[in-house]
Coordinates of C-alpha atoms in Angstrom, one line a residue:
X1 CA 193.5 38.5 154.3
X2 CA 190.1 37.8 155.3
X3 CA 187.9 37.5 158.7
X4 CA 186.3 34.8 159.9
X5 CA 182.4 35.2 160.1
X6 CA 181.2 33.8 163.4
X7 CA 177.9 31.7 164.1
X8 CA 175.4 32.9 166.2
X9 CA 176.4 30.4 169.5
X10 CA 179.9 31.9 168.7
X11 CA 178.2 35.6 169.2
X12 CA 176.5 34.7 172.1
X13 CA 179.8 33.5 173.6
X14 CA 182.0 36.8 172.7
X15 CA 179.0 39.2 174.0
X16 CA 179.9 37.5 177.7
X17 CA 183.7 37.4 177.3
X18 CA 183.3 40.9 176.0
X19 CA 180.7 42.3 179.0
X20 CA 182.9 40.5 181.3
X21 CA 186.3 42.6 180.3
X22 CA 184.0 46.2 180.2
X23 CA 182.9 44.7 183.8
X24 CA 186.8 44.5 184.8
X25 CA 187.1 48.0 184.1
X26 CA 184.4 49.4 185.6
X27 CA 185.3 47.4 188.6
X28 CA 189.2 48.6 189.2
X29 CA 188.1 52.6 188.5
X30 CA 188.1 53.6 191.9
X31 CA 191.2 52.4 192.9
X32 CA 193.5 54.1 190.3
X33 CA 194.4 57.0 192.8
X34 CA 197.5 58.7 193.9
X35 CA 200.1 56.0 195.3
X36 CA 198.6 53.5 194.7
X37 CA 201.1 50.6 192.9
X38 CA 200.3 48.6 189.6
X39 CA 201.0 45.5 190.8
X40 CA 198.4 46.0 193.1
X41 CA 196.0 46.6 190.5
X42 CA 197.3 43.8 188.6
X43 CA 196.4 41.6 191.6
X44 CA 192.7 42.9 192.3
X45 CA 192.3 42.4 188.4
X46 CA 193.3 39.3 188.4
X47 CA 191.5 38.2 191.5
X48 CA 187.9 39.8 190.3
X49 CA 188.6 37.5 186.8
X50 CA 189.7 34.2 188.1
X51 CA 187.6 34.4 190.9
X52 CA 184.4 36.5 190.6
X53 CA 184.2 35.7 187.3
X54 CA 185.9 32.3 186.4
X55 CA 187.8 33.6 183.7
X56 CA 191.2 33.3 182.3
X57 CA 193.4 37.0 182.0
X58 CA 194.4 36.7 178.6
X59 CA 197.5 38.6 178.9
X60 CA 199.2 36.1 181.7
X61 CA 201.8 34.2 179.9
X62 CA 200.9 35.4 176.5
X63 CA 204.3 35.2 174.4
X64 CA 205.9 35.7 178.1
X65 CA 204.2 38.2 179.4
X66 CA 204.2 38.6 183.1
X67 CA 200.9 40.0 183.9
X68 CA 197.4 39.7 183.9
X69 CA 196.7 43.2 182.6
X70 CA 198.6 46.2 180.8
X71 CA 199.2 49.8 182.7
X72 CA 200.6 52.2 180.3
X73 CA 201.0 55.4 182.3
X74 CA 201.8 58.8 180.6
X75 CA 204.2 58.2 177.3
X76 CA 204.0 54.8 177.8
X77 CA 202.1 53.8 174.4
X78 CA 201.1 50.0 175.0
X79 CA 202.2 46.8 176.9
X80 CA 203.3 48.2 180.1
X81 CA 203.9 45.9 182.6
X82 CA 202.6 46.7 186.5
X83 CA 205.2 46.1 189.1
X84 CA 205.6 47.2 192.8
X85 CA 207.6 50.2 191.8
X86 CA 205.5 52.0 189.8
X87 CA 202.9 54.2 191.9
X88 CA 200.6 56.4 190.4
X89 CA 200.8 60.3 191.2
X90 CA 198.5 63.1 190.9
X91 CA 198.2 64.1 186.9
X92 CA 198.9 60.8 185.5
X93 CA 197.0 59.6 182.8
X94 CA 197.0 55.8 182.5
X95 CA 195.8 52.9 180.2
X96 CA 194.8 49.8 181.4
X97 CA 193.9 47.1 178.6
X98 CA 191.9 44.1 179.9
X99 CA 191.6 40.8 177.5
X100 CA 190.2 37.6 179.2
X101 CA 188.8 33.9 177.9
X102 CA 185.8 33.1 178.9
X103 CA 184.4 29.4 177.7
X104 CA 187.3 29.7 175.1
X105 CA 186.1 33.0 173.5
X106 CA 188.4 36.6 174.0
X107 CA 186.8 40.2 174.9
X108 CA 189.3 42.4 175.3
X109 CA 189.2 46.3 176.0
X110 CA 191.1 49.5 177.1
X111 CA 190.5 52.8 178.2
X112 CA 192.3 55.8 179.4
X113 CA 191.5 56.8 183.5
X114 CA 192.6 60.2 185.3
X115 CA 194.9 60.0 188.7
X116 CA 193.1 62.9 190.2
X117 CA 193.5 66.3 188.3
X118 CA 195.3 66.4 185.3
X119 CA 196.2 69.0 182.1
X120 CA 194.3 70.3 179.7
X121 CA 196.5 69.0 177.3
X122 CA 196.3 65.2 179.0
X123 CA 192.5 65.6 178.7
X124 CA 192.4 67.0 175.5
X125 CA 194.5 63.9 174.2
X126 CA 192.4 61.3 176.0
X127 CA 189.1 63.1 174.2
X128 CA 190.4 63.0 171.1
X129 CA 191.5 59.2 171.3
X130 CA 188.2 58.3 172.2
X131 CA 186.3 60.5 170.1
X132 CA 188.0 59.0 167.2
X133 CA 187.4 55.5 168.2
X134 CA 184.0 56.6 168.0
X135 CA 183.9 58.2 164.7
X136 CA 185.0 54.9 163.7
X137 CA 182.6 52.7 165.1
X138 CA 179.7 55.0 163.2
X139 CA 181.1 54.1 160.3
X140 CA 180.7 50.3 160.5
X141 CA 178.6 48.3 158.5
X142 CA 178.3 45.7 156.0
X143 CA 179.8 46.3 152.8
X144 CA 182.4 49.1 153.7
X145 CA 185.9 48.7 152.8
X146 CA 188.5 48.2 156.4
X147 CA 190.4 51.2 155.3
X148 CA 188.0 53.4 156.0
X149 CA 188.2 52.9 159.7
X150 CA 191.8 54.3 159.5
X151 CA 190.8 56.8 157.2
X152 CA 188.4 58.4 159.6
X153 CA 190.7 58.2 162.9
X154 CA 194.0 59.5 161.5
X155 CA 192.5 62.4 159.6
X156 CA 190.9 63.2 163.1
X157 CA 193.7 62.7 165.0
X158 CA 195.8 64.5 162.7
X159 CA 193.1 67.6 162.6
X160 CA 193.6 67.9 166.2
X161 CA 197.8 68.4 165.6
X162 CA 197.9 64.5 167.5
X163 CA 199.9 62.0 165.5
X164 CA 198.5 58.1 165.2
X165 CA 201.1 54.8 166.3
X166 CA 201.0 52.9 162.9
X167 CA 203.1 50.0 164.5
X168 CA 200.2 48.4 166.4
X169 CA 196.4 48.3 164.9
X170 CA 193.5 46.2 166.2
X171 CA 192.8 42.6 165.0
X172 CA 190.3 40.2 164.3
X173 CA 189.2 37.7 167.6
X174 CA 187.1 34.7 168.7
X175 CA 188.6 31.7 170.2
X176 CA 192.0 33.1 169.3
X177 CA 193.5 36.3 170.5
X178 CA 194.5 38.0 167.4
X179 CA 192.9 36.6 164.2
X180 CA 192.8 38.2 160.7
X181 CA 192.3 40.8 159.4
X182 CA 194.5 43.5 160.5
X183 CA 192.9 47.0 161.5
X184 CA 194.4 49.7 161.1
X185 CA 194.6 53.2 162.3
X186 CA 195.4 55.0 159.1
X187 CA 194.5 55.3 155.9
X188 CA 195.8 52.7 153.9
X189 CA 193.9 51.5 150.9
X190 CA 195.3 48.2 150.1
X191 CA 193.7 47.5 154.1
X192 CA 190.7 46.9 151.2
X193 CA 189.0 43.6 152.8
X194 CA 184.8 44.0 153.0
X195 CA 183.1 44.2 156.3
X196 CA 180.4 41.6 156.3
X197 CA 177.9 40.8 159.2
X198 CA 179.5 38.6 161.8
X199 CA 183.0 40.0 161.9
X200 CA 184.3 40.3 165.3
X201 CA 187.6 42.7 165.5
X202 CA 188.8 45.2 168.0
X203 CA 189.5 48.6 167.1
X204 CA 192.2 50.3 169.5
X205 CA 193.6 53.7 168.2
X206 CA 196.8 54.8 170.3
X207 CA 197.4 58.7 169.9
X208 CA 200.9 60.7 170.5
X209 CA 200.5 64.0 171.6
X210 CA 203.7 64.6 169.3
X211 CA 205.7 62.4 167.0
X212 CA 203.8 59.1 166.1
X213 CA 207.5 57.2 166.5
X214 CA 208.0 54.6 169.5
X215 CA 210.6 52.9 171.0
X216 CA 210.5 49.4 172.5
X217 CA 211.7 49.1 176.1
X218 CA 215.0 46.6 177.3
X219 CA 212.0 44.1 179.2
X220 CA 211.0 43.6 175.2
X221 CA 207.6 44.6 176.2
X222 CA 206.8 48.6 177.6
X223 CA 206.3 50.5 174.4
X224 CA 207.0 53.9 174.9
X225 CA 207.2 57.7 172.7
X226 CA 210.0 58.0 171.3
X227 CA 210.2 62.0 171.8
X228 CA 208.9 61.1 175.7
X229 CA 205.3 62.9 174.5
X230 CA 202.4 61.3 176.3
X231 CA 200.0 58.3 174.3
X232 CA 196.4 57.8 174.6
X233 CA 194.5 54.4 173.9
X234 CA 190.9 53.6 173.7
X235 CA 189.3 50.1 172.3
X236 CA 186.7 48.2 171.9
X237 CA 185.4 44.8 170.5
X238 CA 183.2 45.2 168.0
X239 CA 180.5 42.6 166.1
X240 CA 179.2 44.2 162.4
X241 CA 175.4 43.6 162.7
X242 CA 173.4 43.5 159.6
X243 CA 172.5 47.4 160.7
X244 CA 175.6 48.6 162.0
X245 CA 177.7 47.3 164.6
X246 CA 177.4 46.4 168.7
X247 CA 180.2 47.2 171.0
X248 CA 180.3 44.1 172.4
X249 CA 182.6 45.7 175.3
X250 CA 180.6 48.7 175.8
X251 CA 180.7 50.3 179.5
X252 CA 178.2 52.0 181.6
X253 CA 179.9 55.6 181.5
X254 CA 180.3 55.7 177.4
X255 CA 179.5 58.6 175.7
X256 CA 178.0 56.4 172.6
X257 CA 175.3 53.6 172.3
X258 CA 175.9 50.0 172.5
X259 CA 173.8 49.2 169.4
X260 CA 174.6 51.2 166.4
X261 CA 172.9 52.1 163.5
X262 CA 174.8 53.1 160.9
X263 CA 172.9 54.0 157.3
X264 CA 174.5 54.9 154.3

């Protein structure tokens, strides 16, 4: 397994594929509200990347899927698909993952968003997925094994009684959706491969407020808890700089710098 090290014009090119997915989600915030429909959002998504921003949605027709963007609301874990049907209600918590092209390079992102006021338990979830994305992203710099950034977020998660998915894990990406190496989410030591500067990979932690087993929906796509406990999913894109790393899809709300610098 091994990661391919990008050039510099290649950089350049995923720091605007990656600004332009945060953008999409700071963009469709205000309208994930009570009643409101997926496919709706789906659309205004899909509009604000074709057209504002002469993009491609990654996700449209990608092994089949449907959509331009994923909504996984509540136990859904990963790869829900919007539709008509399904209208967001007061104490929802929902996940909407955004990958586009952009001059043939991918930025993709998620995030977890409120529908108006939710539990404590729904927030305390949604904290603890992001805060151990960020742990993780502290940790990055050249010459660190990749099992470390598993190593960190499950014993996190798992501190906070949450349980981490182990059947998806974040990947490597440039002019290919999902390139090598595999990142996971928990410790794993053979997940051994060295970061060097110039890596690009995402890191995506989904976090199960009880059992860490899914089940795969009959539409071969909607991943959902197998015990019916709600999920929570944060990720970024990430370059490993020769002093740290730059979240390459960093947003204007975050709760951590773009540029970090991480000593030993």
């Amino acid at each position: 397994m091994s990661c391919i090290i990008k050039t510099e014009l290649e950089i350049k090119k995923m720091r605007i594929s990656g600004q332009l997915a945060a953008e999409v989600l700071e963009m469709i915030e205000k309208y994930v509200q009570p009643d409101m429909n997926t496919e709706d959002l789906n659309i205004i998504c899909h509009d604000y990347i074709v057209n504002k921003k002469k993009a491609i949605p990654a996700c449209l027709g990608y092994h089949g899927f449907p959509k331009s963007i994923c909504v996984s609301i509540n136990d859904v874990v990963c790869h829900g698909i919007p539709n008509k049907q399904q209208i967001f209600k007061e104490g929802d918590i929902v996940n909407i993952d955004i990958a586009v092209i952009k001059n043939q390079y991918y930025g993709d992102v998620s995030k977890m968003f409120f529908v108006g006021q939710v539990n404590t338990l729904s927030k305390r979830l949604c904290q603890v997925a992001q805060e151990s994305l960020y742990l993780s992203l502290k940790l990055i710099r050249p010459g660190i094994p990749l099992y470390k950034i598993g190593k960190i977020i499950e014993k996190y998660v798992n501190k906070n009684n949450f349980s981490v998915v182990q059947e998806y894990c974040g990947h490597g990406i440039g002019r290919n959706f999902h390139e090598e190496p595999h990142v996971l989410h928990y410790y794993n030591k053979e997940n051994s491969i060295i970061l060097e500067k110039g890596m690009i990979f995402t890191i995506e932690p989904m976090i199960n407020s009880g059992a860490r087993q899914v089940r795969c929906m009959p539409d071969g796509w909607t991943i959902k808890t197998k015990d019916h406990s709600l999920s929570a999913q944060y990720e970024h894109t990430v370059l490993v700089t020769d002093y740290g790393c730059d979240i390459l899809t960093w947003q204007k709300d975050e709760k951590i710098s773009p540029k970090l610098i991480n000593k030993k």
